[in-house]
Short mmCIF file of C-alpha atoms and ligand atoms in Angstrom, two decimals:
data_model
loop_
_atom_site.label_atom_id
_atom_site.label_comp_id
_atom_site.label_asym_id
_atom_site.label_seq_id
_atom_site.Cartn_x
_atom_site.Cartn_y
_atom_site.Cartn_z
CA UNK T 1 29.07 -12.40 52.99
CA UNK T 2 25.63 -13.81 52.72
CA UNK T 3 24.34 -14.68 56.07
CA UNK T 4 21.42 -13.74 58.01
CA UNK T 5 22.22 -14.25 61.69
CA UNK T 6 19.09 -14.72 63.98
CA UNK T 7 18.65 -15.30 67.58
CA UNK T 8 15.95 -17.23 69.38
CA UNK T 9 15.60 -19.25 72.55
CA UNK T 10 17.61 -22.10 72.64
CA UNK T 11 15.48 -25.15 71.79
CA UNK T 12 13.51 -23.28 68.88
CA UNK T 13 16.56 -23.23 66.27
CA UNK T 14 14.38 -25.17 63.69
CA UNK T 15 11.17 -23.09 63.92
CA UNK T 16 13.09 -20.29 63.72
CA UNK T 17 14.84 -21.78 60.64
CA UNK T 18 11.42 -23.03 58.94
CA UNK T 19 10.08 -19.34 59.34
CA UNK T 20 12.55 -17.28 58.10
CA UNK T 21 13.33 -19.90 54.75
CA UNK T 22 9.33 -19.62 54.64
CA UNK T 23 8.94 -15.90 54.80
CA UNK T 24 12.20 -14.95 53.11
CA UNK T 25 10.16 -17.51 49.91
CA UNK T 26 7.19 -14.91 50.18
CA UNK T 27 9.80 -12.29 49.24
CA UNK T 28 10.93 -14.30 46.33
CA UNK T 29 14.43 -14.64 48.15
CA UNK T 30 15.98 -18.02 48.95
CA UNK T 31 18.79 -19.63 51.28
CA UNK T 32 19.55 -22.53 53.17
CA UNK T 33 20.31 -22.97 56.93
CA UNK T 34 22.70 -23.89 59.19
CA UNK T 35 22.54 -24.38 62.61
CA UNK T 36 23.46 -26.33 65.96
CA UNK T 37 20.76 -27.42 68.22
CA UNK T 38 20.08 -25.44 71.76
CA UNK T 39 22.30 -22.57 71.09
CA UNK T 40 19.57 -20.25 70.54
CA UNK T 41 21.59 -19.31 67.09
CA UNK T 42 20.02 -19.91 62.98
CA UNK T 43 22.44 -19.12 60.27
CA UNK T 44 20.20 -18.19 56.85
CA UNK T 45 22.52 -18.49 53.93
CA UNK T 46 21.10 -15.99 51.00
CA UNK T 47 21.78 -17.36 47.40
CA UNK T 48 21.91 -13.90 46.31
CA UNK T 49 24.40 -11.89 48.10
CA UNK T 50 22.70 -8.67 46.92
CA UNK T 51 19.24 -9.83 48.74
CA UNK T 52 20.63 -10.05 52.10
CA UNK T 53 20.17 -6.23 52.64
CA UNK T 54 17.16 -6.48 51.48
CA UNK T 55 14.98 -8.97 53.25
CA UNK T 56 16.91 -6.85 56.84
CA UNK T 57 15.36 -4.26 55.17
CA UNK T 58 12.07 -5.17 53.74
CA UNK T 59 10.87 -7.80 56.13
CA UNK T 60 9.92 -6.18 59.62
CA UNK T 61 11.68 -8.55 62.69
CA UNK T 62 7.99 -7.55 64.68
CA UNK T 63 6.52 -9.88 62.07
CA UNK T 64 8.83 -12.99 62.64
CA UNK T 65 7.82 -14.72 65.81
CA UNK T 66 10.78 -16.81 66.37
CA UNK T 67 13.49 -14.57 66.50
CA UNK T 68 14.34 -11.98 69.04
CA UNK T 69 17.17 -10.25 66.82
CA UNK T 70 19.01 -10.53 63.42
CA UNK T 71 21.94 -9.10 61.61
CA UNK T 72 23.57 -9.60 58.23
CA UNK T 73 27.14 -10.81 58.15
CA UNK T 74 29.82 -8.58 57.82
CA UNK T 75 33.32 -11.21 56.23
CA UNK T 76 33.83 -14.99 58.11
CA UNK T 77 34.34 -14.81 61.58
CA UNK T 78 37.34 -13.28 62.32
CA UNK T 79 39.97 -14.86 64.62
CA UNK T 80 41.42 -13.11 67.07
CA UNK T 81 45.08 -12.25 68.19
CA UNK T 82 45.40 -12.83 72.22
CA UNK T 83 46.75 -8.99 72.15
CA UNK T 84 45.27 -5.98 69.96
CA UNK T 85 41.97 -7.43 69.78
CA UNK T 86 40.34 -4.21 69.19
CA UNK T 87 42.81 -3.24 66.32
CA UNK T 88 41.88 -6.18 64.54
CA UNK T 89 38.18 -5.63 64.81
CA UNK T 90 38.38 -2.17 63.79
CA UNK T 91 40.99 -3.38 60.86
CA UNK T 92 38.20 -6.25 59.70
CA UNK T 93 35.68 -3.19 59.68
CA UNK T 94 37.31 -0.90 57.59
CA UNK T 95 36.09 2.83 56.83
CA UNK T 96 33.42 2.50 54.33
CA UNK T 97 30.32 2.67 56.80
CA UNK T 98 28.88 4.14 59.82
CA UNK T 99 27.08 2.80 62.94
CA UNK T 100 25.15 4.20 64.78
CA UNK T 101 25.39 2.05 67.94
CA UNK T 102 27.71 -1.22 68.76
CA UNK T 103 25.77 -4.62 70.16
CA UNK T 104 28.40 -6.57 72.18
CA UNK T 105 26.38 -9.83 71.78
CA UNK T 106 27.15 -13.65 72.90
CA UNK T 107 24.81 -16.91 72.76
CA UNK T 108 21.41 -16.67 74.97
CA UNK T 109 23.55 -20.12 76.38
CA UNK T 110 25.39 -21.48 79.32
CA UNK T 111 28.78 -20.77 77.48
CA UNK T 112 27.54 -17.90 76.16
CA UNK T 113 26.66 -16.47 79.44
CA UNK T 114 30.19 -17.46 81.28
CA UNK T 115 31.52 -15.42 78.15
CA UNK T 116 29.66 -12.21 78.49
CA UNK T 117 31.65 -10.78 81.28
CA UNK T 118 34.49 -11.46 78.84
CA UNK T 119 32.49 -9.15 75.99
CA UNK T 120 31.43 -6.35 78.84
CA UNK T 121 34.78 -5.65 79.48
CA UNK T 122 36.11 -5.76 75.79
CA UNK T 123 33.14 -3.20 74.53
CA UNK T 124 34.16 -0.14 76.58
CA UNK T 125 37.92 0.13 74.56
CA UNK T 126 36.32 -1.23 71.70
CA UNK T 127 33.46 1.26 71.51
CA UNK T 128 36.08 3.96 72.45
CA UNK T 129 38.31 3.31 69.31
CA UNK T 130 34.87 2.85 67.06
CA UNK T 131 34.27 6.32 68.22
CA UNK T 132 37.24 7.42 68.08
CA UNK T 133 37.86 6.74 64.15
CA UNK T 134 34.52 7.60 63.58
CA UNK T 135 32.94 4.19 62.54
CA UNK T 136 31.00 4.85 65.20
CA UNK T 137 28.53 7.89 64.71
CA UNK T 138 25.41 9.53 64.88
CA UNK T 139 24.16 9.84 61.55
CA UNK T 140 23.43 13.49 60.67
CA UNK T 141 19.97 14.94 60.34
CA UNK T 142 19.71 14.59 56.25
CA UNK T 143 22.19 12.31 56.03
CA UNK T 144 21.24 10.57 52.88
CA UNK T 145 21.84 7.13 51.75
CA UNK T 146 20.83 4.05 53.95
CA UNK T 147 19.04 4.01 57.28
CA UNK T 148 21.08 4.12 60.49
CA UNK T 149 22.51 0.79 61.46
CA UNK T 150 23.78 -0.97 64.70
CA UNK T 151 26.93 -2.96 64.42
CA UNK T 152 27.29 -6.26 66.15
CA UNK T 153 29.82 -8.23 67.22
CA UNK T 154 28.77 -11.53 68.34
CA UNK T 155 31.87 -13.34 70.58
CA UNK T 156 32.03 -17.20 70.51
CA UNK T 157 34.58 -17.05 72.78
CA UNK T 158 37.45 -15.06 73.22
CA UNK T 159 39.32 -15.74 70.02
CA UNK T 160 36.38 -15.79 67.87
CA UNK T 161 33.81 -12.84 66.99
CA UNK T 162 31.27 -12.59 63.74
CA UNK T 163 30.38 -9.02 62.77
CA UNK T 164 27.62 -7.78 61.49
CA UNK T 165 24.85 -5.04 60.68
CA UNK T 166 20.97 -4.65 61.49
CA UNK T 167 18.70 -1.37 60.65
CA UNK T 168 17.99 0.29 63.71
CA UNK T 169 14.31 0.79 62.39
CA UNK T 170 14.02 -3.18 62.01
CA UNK T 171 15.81 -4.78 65.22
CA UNK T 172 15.27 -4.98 68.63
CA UNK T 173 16.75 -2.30 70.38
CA UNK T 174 17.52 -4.62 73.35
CA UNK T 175 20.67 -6.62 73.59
CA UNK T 176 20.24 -9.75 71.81
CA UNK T 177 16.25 -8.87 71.77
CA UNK T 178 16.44 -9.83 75.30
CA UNK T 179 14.72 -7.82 77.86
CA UNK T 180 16.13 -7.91 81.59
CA UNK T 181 12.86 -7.62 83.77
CA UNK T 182 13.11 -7.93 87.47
CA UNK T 183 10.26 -9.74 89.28
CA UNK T 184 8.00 -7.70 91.53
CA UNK T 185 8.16 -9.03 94.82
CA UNK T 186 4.46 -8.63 95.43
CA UNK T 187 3.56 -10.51 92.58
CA UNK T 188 2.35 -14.11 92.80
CA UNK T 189 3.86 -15.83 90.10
CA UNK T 190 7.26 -15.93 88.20
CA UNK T 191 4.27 -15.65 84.87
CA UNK T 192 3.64 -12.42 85.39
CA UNK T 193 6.77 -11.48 83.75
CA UNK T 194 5.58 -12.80 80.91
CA UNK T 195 2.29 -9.99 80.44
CA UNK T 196 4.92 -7.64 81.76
CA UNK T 197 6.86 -8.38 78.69
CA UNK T 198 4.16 -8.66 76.26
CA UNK T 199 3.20 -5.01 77.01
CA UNK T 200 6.45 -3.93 76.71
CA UNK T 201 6.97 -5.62 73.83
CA UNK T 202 3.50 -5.10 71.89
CA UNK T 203 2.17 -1.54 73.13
CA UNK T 204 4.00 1.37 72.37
CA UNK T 205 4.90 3.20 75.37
CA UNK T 206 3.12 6.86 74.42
CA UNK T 207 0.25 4.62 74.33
CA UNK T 208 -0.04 3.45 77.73
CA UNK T 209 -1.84 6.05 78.70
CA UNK T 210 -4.82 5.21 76.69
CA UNK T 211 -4.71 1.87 76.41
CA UNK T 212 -3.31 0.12 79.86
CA UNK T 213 -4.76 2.22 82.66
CA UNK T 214 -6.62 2.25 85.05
CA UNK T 215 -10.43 2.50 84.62
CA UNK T 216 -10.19 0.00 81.99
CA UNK T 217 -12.12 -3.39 82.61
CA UNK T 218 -10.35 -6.50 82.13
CA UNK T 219 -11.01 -10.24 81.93
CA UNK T 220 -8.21 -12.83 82.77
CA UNK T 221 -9.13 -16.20 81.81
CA UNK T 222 -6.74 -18.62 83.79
CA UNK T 223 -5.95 -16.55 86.01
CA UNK T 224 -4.69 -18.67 89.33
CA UNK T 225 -2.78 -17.40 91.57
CA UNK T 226 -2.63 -14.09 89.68
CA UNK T 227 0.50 -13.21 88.44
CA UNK T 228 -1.08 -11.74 85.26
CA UNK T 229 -3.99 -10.48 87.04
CA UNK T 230 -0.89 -8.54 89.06
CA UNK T 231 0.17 -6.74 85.96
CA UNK T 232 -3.22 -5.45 85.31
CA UNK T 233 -4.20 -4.28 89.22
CA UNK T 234 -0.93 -3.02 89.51
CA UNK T 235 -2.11 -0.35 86.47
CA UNK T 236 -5.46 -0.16 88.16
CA UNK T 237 -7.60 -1.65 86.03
CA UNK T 238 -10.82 -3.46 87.38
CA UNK T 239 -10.01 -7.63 86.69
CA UNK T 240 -12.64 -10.44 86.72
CA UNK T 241 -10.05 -13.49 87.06
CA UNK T 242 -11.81 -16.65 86.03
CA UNK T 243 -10.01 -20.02 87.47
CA UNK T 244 -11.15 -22.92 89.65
CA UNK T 245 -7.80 -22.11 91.46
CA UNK T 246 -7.32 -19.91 94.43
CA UNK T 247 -6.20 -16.16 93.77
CA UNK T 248 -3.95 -14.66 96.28
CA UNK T 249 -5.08 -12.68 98.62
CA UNK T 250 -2.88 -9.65 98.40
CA UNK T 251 -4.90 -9.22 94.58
CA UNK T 252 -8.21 -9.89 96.12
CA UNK T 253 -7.76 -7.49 99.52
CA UNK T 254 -6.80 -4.48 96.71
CA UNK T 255 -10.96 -4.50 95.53
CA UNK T 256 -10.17 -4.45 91.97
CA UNK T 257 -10.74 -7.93 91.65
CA UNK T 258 -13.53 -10.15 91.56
CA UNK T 259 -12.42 -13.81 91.18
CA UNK T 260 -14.75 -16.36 89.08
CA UNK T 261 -14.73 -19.98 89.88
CA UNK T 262 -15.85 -21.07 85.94
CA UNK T 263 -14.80 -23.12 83.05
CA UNK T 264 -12.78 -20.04 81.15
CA UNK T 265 -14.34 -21.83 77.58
CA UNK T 266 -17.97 -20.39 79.39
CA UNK T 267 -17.15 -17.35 80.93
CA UNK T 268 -18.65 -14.24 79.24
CA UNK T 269 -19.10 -10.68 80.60
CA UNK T 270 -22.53 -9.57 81.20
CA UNK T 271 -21.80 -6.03 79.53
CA UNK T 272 -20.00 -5.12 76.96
CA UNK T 273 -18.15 -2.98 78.69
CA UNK T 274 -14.91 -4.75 78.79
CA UNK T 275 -11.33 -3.43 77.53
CA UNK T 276 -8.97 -6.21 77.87
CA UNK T 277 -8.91 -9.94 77.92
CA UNK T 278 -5.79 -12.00 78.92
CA UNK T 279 -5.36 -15.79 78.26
CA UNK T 280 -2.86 -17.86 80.10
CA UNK T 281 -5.00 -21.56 79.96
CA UNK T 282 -2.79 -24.53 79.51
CA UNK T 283 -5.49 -25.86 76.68
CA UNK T 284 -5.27 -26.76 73.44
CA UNK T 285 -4.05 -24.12 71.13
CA UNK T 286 -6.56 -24.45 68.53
CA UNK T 287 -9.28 -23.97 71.09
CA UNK T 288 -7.82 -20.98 72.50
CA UNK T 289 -7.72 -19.38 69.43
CA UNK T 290 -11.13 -20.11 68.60
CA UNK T 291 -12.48 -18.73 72.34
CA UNK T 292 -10.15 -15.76 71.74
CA UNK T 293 -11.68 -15.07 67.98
CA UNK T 294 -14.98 -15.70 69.15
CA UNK T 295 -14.56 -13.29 72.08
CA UNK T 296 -13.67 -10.29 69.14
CA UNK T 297 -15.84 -11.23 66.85
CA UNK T 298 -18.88 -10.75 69.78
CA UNK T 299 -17.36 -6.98 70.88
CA UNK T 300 -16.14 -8.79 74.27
CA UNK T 301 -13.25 -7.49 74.14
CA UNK T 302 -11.06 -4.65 72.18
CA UNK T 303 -7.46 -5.99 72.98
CA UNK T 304 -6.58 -9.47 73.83
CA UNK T 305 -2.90 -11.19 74.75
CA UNK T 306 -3.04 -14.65 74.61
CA UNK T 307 -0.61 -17.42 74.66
CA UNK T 308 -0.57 -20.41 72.55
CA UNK T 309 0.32 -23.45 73.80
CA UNK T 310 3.49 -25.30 71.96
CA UNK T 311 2.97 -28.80 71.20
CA UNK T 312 6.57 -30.30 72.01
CA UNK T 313 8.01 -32.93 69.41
CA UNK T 314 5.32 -31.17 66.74
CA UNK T 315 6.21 -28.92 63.91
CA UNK T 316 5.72 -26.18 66.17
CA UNK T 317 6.42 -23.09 63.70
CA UNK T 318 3.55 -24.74 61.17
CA UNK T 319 1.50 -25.07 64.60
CA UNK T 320 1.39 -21.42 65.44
CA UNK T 321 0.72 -20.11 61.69
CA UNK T 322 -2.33 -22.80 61.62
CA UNK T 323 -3.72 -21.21 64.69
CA UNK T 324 -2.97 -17.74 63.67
CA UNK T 325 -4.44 -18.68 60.03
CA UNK T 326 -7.57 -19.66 62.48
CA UNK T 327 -8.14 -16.38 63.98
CA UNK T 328 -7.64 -14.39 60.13
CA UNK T 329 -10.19 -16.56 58.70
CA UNK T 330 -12.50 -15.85 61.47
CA UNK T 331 -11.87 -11.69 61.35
CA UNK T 332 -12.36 -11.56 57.78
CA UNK T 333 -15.11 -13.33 57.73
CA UNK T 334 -16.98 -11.23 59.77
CA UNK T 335 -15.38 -8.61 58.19
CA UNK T 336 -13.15 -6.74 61.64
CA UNK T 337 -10.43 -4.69 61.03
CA UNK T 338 -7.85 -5.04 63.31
CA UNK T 339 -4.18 -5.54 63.67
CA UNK T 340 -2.33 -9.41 65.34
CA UNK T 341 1.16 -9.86 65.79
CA UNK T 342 2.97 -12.90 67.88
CA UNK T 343 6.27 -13.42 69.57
CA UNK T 344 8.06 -16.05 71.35
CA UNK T 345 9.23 -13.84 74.08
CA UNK T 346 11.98 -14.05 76.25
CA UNK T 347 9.60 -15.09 79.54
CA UNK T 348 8.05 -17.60 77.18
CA UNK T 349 8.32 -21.17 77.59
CA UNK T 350 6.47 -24.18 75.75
CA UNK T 351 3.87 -21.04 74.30
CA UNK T 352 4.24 -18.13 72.03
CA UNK T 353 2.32 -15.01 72.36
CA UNK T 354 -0.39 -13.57 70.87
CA UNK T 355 -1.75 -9.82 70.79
CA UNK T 356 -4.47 -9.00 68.96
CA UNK T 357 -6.57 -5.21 69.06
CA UNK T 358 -9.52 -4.31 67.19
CA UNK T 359 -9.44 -1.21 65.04
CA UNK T 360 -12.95 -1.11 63.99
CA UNK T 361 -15.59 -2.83 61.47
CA UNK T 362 -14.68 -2.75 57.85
C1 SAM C 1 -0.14 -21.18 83.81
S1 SAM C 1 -1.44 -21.11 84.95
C2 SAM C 1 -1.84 -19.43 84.95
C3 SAM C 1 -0.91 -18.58 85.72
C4 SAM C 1 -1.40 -17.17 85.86
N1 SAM C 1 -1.50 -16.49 84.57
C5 SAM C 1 -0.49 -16.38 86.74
O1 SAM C 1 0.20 -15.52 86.23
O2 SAM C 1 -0.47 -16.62 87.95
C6 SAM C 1 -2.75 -21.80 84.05
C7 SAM C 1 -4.07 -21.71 84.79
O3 SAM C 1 -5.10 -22.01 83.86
C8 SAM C 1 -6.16 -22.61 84.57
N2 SAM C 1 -7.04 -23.26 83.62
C9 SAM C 1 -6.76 -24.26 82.75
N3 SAM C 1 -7.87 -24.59 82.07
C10 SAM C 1 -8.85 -23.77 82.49
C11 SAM C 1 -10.21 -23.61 82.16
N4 SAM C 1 -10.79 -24.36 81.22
N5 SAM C 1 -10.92 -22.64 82.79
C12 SAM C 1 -10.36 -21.87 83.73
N6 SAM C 1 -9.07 -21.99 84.09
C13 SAM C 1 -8.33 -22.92 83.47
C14 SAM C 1 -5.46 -23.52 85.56
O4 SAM C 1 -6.30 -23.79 86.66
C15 SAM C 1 -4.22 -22.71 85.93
O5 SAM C 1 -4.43 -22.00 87.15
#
């Protein structure tokens, strides 16, 4: 089979679709889609069977910011008997390779949902005869031969599953590349679950440490009622929250924050002692990424998250790359080293987001 399987929020099938057929092209390897709208599902058809283990390969997932997860296609989907379902998995799997973990997968969708029960059930005998007749196994310390590999199985309902294979190394290691947060009660916002993701996501844990703790100074532009701001006191950093809104109270009675009632386009810190800046301004992408550019390129900051605002109805994928072209441009020409990646995350709406950190001055 020659299919690339990728998941994304329902809604954002063709920007998914336009970036992998775009960054598949910079690999030299072509395909052409198919895919229903809102089911959160893009198929990429590879005109070379042999490339399709390649690009899973070769093309990190961290740099596609539509998709939460892939997988290549192992056979059609397979049809399924009403008894002996697990036989006839295993049977459509044969011996040749080993997985190192199983993904019991359905659509991020209302269907999809009412069917995972269904799958929960179905992967504790199915992982047990997997393990069982070893298809599913550890790989060996100097095992040679290709990296260690998940194996999905992606139900459509009850009587149809498509199999399939990702690199550990290159996929999310959360189900479907969908993290399950639950919302701090104290919190005041359902948004801070989105910077709650987007450090999970984005800094490495051993990191944390180092770079989110407390000590560190941090600027939230946007900030009302603090939901963000949350996610930083909460790790004891010192927050100047900039928003003509109100801020809650809980944040303000804690001392580590001082709230600013300013346009966050004006806003600047009077030393340059700051670590962080966080974005969450409903404004015009292109402006935000200017501010947030402009806010590096001045030492204002050494790590920023950001979200870009998605332009509904617009060509939304060629949106994002124009505003992430924006802030390259800008580094380079001032000649800052750094590192940007962006992700339509789970918690994420009408926005993608954006981290960038500074590694130094070339
Ligand atoms: C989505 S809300 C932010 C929610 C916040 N991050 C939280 O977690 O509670 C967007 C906020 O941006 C603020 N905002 C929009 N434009 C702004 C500007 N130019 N300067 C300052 N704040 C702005 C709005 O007042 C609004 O409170």
């Amino acid at each position: 089979m020659n299919v690339i399987y990728l998941y994304c929020r329902p809604g954002f099938e063709n920007e998914c679709a336009a970036e992998i057929q775009e960054k598949a092209g910079w690999n030299d390897i072509y395909g052409f889609i198919k895919l229903k709208k809102n089911e959160g599902l893009v198929e990429f058809h590879v005109y070379e069977q042999s490339q399709v283990d390649v690009l899973i390969q070769k093309l990190p997932l961290t740099r596609l910011i539509f998709a939460r997860q892939w997988f290549a296609a192992l056979g059609e989907p397979l049809e399924l008997p009403e008894y002996n379902r697990v036989e006839a998995i295993a049977e459509q799997l044969g011996d040749d390779f080993r997985y190192e973990d199983l993904r019991v997968e359905t659509l991020d969708t209302n269907d999809g949902k009412a069917l995972s029960k269904f799958s929960r059930k179905l992967s504790v005998p199915l992982r047990q005869h997997l393990r069982k007749s070893g298809i599913l196994a550890e790989k060996e310390q100097g095992e040679q031969g290709r990296g260690a590999t998940n194996l999905h199985a992606l139900f459509f309902s009850g009587q149809l599953v498509q199999l399939g294979y990702s690199y550990v190394a290159n996929s999310s290691n959360l189900p479907m590349g969908i993290p399950r947060l639950k919302f701090p009660s104290k919190a005041p916002s359902r948004s801070t679950l989105k910077l709650d993701e987007a450090f999970l996501y984005f800094i490495p844990r051993e990191e944390w440490d180092t770079r989110l703790t407390s000590g560190l100074n941090a600027v939230d532009l946007g900030s009302a009622p603090g939901g963000w701001t949350y996610q930083l006191v909460r790790r004891g950093m010192m927050v100047k929250a900039v928003d003509n809104g109100p801020m809650a109270d809980s944040l303000m009675d804690t001392g580590q924050v001082k709230h600013y009632q300013q346009d966050g386009f004006k806003f600047r810190p009077s030393k340059k002692n700051n670590y962080w800046l966080v974005c969450d301004m409903i404004e015009n992408s292109t402006r935000v990424a200017r501010l947030m550019a402009s806010w590096i390129v001045d030492g204002d900051c050494k790590e920023a998250m950001f979200n870009l605002k998605l332009q509904p109805g617009k060509a939304r994928y060629q949106q994002v790359m124009k505003n992430l072209q924006q802030i390259k441009d800008t580094m380079s020409e001032h000649d800052i080293w750094y590192e940007m990646y962006a992700k339509h995350l789970y918690y994420d709406r009408e926005e993608v987001t954006v981290h960038v950190r500074v590694l130094g001055n070339k």
